Short mmCIF file of C-alpha atoms and ligand atoms in Angstrom, two decimals:
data_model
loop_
_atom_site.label_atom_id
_atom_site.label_comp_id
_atom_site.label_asym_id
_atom_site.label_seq_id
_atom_site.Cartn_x
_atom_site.Cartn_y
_atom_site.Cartn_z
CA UNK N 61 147.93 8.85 184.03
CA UNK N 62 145.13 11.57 183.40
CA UNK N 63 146.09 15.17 182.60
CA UNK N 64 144.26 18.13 183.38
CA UNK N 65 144.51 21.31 182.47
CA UNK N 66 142.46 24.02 184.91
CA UNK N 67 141.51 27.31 184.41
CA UNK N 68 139.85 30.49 186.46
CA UNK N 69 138.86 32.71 183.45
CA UNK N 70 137.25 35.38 185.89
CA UNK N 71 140.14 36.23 188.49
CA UNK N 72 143.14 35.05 186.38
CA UNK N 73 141.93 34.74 182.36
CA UNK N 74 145.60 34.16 181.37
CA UNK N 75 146.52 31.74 183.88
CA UNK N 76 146.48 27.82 182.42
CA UNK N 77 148.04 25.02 185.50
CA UNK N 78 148.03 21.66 183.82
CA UNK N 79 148.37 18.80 186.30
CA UNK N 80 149.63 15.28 185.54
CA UNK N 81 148.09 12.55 188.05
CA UNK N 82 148.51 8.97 188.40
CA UNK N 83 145.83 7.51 190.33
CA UNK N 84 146.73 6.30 193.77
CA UNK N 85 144.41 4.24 195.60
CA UNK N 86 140.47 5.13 196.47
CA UNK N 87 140.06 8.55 195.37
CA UNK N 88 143.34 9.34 196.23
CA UNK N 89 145.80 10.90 193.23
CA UNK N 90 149.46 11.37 192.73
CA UNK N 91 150.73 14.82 190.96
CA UNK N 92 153.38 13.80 188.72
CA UNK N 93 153.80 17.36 187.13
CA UNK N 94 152.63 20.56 187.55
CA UNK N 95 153.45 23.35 184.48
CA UNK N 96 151.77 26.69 184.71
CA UNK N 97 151.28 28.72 181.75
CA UNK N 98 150.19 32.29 181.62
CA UNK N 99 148.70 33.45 178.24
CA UNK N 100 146.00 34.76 175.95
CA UNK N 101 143.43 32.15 174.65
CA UNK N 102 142.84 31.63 171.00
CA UNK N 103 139.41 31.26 170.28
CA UNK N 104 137.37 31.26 167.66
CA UNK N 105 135.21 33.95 166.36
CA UNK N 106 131.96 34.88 168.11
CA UNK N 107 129.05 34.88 165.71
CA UNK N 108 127.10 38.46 165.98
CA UNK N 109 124.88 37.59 163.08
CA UNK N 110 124.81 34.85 159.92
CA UNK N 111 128.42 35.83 158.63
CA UNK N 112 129.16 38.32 160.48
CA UNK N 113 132.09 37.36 163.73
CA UNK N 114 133.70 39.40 165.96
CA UNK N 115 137.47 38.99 166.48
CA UNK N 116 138.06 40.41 169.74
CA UNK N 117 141.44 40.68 171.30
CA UNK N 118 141.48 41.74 175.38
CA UNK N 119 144.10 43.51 176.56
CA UNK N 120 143.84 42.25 180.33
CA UNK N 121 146.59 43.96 181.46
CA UNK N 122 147.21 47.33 179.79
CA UNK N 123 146.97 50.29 182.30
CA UNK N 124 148.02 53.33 180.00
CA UNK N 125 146.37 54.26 176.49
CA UNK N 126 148.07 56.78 174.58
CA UNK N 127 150.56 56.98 177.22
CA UNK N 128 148.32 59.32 179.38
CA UNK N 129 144.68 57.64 179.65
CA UNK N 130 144.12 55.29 182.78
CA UNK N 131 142.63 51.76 181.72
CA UNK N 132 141.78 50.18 185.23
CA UNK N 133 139.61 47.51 183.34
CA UNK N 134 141.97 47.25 180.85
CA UNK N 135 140.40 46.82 177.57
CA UNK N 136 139.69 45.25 173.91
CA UNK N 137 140.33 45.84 170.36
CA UNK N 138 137.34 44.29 168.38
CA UNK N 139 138.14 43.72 164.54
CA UNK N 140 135.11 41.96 162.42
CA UNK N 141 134.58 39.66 159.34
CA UNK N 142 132.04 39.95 157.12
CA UNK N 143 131.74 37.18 154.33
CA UNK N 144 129.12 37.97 151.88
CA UNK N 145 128.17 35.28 149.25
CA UNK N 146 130.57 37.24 146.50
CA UNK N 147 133.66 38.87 149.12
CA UNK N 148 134.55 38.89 152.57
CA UNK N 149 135.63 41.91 154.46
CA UNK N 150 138.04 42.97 157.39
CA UNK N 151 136.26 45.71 159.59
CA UNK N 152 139.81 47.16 161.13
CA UNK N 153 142.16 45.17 162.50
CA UNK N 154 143.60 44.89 166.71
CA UNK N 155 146.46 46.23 168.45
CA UNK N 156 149.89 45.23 167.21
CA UNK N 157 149.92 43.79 170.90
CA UNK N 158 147.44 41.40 170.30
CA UNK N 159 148.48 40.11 166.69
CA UNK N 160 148.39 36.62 167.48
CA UNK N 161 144.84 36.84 168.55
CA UNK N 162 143.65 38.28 165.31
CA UNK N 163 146.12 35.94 163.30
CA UNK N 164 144.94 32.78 164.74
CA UNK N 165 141.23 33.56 163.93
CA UNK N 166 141.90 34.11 160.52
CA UNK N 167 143.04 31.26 160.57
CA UNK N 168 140.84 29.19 158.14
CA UNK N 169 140.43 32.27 156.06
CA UNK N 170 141.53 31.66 152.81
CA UNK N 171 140.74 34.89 151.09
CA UNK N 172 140.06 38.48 152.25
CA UNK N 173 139.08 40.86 149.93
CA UNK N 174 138.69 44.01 151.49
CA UNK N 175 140.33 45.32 155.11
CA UNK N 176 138.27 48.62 156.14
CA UNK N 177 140.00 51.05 157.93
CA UNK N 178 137.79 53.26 160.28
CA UNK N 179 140.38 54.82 161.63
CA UNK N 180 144.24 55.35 161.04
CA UNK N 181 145.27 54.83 165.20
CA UNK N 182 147.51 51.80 165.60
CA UNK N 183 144.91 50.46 167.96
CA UNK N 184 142.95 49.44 164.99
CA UNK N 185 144.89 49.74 162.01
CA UNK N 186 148.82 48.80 163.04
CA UNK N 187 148.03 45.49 161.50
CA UNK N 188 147.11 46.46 158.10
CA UNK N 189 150.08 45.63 157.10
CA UNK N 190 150.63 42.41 158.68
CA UNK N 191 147.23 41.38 157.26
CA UNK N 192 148.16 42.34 153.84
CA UNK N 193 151.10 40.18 153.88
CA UNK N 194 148.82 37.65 154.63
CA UNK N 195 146.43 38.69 151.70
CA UNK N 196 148.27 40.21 149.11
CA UNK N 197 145.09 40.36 147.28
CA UNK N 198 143.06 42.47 149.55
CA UNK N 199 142.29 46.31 149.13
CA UNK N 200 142.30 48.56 152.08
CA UNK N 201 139.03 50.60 152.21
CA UNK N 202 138.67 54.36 154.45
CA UNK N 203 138.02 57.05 153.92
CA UNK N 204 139.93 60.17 152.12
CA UNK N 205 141.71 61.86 154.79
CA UNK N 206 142.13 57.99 156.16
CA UNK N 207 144.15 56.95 152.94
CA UNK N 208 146.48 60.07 153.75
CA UNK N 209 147.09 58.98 157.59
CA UNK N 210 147.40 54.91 157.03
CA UNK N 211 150.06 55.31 153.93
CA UNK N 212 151.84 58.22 156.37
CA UNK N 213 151.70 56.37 159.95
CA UNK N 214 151.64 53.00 158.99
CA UNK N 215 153.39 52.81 156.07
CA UNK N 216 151.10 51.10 153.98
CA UNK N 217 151.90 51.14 150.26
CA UNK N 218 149.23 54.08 148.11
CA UNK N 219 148.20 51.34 145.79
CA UNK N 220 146.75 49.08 148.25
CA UNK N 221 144.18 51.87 149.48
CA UNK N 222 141.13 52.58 147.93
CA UNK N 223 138.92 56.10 149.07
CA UNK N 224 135.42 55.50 150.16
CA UNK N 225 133.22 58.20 149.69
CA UNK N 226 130.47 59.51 152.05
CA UNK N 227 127.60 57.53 151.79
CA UNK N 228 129.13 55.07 149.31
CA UNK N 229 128.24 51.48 149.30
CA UNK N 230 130.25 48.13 148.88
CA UNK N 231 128.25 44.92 147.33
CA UNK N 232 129.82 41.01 149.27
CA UNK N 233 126.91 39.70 147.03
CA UNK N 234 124.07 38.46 149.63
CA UNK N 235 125.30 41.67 152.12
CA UNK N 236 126.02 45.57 151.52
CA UNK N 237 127.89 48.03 153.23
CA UNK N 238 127.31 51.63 153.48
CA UNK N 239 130.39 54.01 154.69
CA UNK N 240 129.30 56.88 156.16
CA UNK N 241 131.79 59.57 157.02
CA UNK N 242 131.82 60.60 161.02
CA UNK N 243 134.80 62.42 161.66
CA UNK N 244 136.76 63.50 164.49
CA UNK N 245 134.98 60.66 166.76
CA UNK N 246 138.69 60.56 167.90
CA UNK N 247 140.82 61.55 164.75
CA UNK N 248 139.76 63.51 161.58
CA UNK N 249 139.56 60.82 159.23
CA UNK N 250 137.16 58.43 161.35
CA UNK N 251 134.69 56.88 159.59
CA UNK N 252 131.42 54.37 160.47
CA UNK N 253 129.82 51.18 157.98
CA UNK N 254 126.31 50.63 158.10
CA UNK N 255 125.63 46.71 157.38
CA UNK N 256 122.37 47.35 155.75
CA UNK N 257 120.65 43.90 155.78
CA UNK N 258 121.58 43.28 159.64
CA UNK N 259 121.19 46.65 159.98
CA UNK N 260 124.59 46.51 162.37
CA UNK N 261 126.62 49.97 162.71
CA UNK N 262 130.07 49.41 163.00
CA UNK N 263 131.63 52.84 164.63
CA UNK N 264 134.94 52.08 165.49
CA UNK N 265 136.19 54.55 168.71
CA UNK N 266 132.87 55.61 168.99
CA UNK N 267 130.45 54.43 171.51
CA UNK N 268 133.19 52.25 172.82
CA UNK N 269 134.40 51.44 176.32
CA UNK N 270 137.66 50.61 177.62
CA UNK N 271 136.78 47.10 179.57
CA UNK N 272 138.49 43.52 178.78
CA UNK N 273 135.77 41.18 178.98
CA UNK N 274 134.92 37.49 177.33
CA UNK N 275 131.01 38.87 177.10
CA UNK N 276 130.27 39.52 173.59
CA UNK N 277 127.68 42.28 174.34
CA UNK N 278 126.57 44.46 177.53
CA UNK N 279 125.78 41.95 180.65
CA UNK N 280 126.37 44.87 183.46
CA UNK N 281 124.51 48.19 182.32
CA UNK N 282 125.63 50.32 185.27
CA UNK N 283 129.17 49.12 184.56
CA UNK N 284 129.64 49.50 180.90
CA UNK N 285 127.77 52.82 181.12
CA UNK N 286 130.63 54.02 184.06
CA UNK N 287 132.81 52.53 181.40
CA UNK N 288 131.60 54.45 178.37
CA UNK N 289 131.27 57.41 180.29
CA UNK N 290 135.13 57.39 181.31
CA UNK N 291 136.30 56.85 177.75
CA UNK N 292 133.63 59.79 176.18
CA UNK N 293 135.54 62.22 178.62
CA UNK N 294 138.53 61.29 177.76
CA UNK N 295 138.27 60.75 174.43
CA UNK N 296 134.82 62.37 172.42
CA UNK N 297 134.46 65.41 174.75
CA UNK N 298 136.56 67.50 173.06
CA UNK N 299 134.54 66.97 169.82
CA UNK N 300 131.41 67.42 171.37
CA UNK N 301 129.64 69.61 168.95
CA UNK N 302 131.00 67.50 166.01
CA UNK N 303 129.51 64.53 167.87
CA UNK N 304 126.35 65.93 167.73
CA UNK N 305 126.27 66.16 163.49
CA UNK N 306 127.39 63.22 163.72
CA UNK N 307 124.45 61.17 165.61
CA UNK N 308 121.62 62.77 163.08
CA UNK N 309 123.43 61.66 160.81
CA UNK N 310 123.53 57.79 161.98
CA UNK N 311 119.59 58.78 163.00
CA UNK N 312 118.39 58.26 159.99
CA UNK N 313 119.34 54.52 160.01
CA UNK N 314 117.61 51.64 161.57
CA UNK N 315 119.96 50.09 164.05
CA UNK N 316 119.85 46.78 165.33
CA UNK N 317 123.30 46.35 166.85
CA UNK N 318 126.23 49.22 167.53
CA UNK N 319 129.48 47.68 167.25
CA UNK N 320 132.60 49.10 168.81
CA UNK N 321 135.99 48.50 168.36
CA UNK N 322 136.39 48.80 171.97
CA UNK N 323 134.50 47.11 174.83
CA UNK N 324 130.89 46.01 174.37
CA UNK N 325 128.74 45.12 171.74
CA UNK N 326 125.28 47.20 172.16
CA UNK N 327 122.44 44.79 171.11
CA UNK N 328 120.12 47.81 173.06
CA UNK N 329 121.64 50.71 170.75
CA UNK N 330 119.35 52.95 172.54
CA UNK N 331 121.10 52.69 176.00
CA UNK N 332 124.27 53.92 174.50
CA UNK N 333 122.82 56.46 172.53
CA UNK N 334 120.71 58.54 174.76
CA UNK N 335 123.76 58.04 177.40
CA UNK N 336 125.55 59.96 174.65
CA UNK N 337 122.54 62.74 174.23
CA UNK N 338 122.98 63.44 177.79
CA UNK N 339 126.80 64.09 177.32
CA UNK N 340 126.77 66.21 174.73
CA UNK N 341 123.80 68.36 175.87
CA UNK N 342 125.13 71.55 176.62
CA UNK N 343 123.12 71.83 179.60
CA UNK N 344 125.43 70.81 182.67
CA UNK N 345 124.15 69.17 185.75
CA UNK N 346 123.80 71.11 189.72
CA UNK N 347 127.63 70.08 190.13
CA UNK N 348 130.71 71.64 190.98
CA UNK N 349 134.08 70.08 190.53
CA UNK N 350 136.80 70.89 193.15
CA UNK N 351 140.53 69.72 191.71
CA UNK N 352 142.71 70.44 194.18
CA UNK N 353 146.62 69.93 195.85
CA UNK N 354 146.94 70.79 199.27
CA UNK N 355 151.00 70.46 200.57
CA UNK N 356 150.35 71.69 204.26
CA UNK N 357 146.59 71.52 205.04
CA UNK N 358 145.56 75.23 203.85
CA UNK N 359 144.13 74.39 200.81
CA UNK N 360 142.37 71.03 202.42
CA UNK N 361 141.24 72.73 204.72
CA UNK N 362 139.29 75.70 201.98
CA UNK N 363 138.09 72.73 199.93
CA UNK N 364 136.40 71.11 202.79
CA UNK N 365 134.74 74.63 203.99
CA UNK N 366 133.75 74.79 200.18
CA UNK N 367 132.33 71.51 199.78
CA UNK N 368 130.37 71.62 203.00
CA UNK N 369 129.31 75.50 202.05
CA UNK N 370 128.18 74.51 198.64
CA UNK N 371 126.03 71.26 199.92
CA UNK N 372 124.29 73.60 202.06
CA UNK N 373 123.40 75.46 199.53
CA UNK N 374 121.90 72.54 197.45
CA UNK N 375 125.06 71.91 195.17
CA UNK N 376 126.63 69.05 194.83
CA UNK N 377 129.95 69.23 194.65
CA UNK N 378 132.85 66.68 194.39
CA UNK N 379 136.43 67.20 195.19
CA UNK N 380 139.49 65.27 193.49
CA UNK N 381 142.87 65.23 195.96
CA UNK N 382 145.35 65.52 192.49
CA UNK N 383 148.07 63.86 194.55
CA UNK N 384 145.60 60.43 194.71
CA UNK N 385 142.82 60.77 192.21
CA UNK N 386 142.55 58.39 188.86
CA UNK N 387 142.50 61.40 186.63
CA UNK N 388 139.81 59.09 184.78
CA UNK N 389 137.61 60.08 187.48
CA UNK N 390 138.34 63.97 187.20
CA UNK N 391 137.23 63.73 183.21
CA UNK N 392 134.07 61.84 184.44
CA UNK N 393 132.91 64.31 186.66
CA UNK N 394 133.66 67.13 184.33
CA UNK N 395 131.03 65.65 181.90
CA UNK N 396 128.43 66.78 183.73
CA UNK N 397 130.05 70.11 185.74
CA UNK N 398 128.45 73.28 186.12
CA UNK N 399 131.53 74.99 187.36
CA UNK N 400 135.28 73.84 187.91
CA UNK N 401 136.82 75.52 190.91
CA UNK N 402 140.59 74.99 190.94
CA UNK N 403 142.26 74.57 194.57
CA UNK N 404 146.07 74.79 194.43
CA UNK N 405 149.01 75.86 197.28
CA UNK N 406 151.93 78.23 195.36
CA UNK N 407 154.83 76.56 194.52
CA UNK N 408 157.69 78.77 193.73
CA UNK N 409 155.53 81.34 192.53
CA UNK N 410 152.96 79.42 190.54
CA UNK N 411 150.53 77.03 190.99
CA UNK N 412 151.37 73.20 191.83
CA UNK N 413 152.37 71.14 189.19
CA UNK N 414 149.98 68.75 189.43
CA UNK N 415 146.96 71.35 189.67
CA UNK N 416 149.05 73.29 186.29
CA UNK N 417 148.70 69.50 184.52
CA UNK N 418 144.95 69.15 185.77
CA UNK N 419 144.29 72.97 184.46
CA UNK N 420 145.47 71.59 181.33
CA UNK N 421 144.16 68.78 180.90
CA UNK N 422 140.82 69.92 181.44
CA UNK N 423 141.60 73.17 178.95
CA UNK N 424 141.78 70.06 176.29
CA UNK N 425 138.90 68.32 177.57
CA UNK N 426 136.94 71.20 177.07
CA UNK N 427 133.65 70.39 179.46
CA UNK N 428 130.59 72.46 178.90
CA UNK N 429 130.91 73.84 182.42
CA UNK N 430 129.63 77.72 182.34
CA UNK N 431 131.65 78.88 185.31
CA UNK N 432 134.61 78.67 187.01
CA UNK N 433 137.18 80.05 189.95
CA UNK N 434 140.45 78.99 191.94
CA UNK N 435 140.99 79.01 195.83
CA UNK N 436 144.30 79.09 196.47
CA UNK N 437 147.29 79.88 199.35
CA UNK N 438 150.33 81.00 199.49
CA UNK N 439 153.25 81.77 202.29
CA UNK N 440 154.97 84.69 200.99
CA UNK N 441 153.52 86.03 198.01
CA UNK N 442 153.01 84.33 194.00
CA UNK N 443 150.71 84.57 190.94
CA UNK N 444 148.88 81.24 191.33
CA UNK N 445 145.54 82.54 190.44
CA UNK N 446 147.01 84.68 187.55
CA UNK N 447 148.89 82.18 186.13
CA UNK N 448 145.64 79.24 186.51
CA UNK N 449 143.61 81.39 184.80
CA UNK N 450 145.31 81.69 181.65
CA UNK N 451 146.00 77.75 181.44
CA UNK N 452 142.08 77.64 180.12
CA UNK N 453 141.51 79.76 177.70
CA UNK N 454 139.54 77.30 175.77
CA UNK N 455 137.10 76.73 178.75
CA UNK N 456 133.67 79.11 177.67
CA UNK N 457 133.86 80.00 181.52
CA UNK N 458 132.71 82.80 183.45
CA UNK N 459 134.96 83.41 185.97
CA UNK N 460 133.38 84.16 189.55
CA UNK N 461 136.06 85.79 192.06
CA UNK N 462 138.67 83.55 193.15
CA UNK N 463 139.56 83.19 196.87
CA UNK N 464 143.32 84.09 197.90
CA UNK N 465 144.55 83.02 201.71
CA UNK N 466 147.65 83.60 203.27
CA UNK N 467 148.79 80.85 205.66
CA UNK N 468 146.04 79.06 207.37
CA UNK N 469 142.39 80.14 206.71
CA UNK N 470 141.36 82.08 208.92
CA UNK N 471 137.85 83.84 209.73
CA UNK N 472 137.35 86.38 207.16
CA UNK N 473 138.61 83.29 204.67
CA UNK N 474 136.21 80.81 205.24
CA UNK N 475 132.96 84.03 204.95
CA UNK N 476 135.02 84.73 201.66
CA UNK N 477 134.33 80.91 200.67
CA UNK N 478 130.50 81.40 201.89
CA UNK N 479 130.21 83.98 199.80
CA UNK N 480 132.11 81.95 196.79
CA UNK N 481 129.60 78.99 197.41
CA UNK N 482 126.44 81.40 197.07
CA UNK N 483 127.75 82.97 194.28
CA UNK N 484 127.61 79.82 192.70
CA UNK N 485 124.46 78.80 193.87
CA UNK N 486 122.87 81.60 192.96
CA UNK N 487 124.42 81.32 189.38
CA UNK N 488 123.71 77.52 189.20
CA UNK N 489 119.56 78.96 190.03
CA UNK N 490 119.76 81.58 187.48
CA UNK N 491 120.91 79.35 184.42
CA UNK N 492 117.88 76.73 185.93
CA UNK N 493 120.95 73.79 186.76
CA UNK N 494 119.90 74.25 190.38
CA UNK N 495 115.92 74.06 191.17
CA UNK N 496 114.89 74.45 194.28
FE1 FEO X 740 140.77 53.14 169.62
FE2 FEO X 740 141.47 56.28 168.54
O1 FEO X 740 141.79 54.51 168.80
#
């Protein structure tokens, strides 16, 4: 009898089929028993460095973070242990999700000392408590507005929490961290640890990527940087200007490895880092971004004339159909817009719902775009445009005259779209996006 157990760790990573054979005759075989089994492997830690293993957990099949961000690659929750010569430390933990992943490599553990909280968001710390039952012994470590949010969301008793300060440093014996305060990469209290004789930054949120993968670091550039790109809209752009302080302050150390608790390991921390210069820059790229809803063709019908008007004019421009669009795509494009222009039918007055959630959504976003407008159309009369307009107040726009049609466009609709398209052009020449 010979049992087999087969596995396709690309297509299906979950999926285990163990065969039982008897052996027939020749190379012929017999299958006594077939049992599938569909489940998350247990393996062991993945050495990054002498001592120091990542604990990564893939979510294969999660779709929705935060109830509102898309995940089409799904994604990971990366939790590391450090053991020094004197301690051992816990840098965050995983998803509550994927507790038996982290569990089961602790498994030979016998003693934790220290669990480091980088940041209070259940992705990362909803285990701290689960961990301390394991450890009764170990002190949580973050930083001060951290100790607030973990005892308040997670419920973790005062006592067990110990403030890091900026800057201060934690002896294992043979290894040292440094905590260095970077907040708001996500929440307030979010903090990074410098590893100072592997010179390894551990940042938590930032610099991550939402992708499940068994690669420990970045094997596909052009994917993890589509990746990284998706999650920074979604997530960092908001804090852009925070951001900023934030990478001179990790300039000043030497950097061998940037370690996420999402996605990828960067063993090139330069790739991720000047992606992240570019995205922060407050100088946007030659692009416009064209949201749009169209119910009966109208407002189609204006993007397209738009789109093609714009091109001619050397802008490139890229327009999002709200009713099919990843929204994940919408932030990515809005990374790099020059100007927004907002394309919605009127719906009982107002704008469509879906273009009023897009409006919004990019109002919290907050891209550095520099202009913006709306096309819309309308049957019998509405506010669309008015009402659009004040959904982004926090957008630093300037808003260049919107384009209002009644029915069908018609002749002196599509010249009012040529003239939009220049105006935009010209204003994308003036502030040196577009140079030709
Ligand atoms: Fe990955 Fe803000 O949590």
């Amino acid at each position: 009898m010979i049992n087999l157990i087969m596995r396709n760790t690309k297509k299906y990573p979950k999926l285990q089929i163990h065969l039982t054979l008897s052996k027939n005759s020749g190379s012929r075989y017999n299958v006594l028993k077939i049992k599938c089994e569909y489940k998350n492997y247990i393996m062991n830690p993945s050495k990054i460095k002498e001592n120091v293993l990542l604990i990564k957990a893939n979510d294969w099949d999660r779709r929705l973070f935060d109830s509102l961000i898309p995940l089409p690659d799904g994604t990971s929750y990366n939790a590391y242990l450090i053991k020094g010569s004197e301690k051992t430390v816990l840098l965050d933990t995983v998803d509550p999700g994927t507790a038996d992943v982290l569990l089961s490599q602790l498994k030979n553990i016998k003693s934790l000392d220290f669990i480091v909280s980088h940041h209070a968001e259940q992705d990362h710390s909803g285990l701290i408590p689960r961990i301390l039952e394991k450890y009764p012994m170990a002190k949580v470590i973050t930083s001060l507005k951290g100790k607030e949010m973990i005892v308040d969301h997670l419920r973790v008793p005062e006592e067990k929490v110990t403030v890091a300060e900026d800057g201060e440093e934690l002896s294992l014996g043979d290894k040292t961290l440094k905590f260095i305060y970077t907040p708001w990469v996500h929440w307030p209290e979010t903090m990074s640890t410098y590893l100072k004789e592997d010179r390894i930054l551990f940042t938590c949120d930032l610099f991550g990527s939402h992708i499940a993968s068994t690669d420990i670091y970045v094997t596909d550039e052009k994917k993890v940087y589509e990746a990284a790109k998706r999650y920074f809209a979604e997530i960092m752009m908001p804090f852009r200007t925070i951001i900023k302080k934030n990478l001179q302050k990790i300039n000043e150390y030497e950097i061998d490895i940037i370690a996420p608790s999402h996605g990828a390991i960067y063993d090139k921390p330069n790739f991720i880092q000047s992606a992240y210069k570019d995205w922060i820059s407050d100088t946007p790229k030659n692009v416009v971004v064209i949201p749009y809803i169209s119910m009966h063709g109208s407002t189609e019908k204006m993007v397209q004339h738009l789109r093609a008007a714009l091109s001619k004019s050397g802008v490139t421009a890229h327009q999002f159909d709200l009713a099919a669009t990843d929204i994940g795509e919408l932030a990515i494009a809005l990374v790099d817009a020059a100007t927004i222009v907002i394309g919605t039918p009127t719906v009982l007055a107002g704008p469509h719902p879906n273009v009023a959630y897009a409006a919004q959504l990019a109002n919290l976003l907050r891209p550095k775009a520099k202009f913006a407008s709306v096309i819309a159309s309308y049957g019998w009369g509405g506010k669309a445009i008015e009402q659009i307009a004040g959904m982004i107040p926090n957008l630093k726009v300037e808003i260049i005259e919107p384009v209002l049609v009644k029915g069908y466009p018609k002749e002196k609709d599509f010249k009012a779209l040529d003239k939009l398209a220049d105006t935009i052009a010209r204003k994308h020449k003036e502030n040196g996006f577009l140079r030709i």
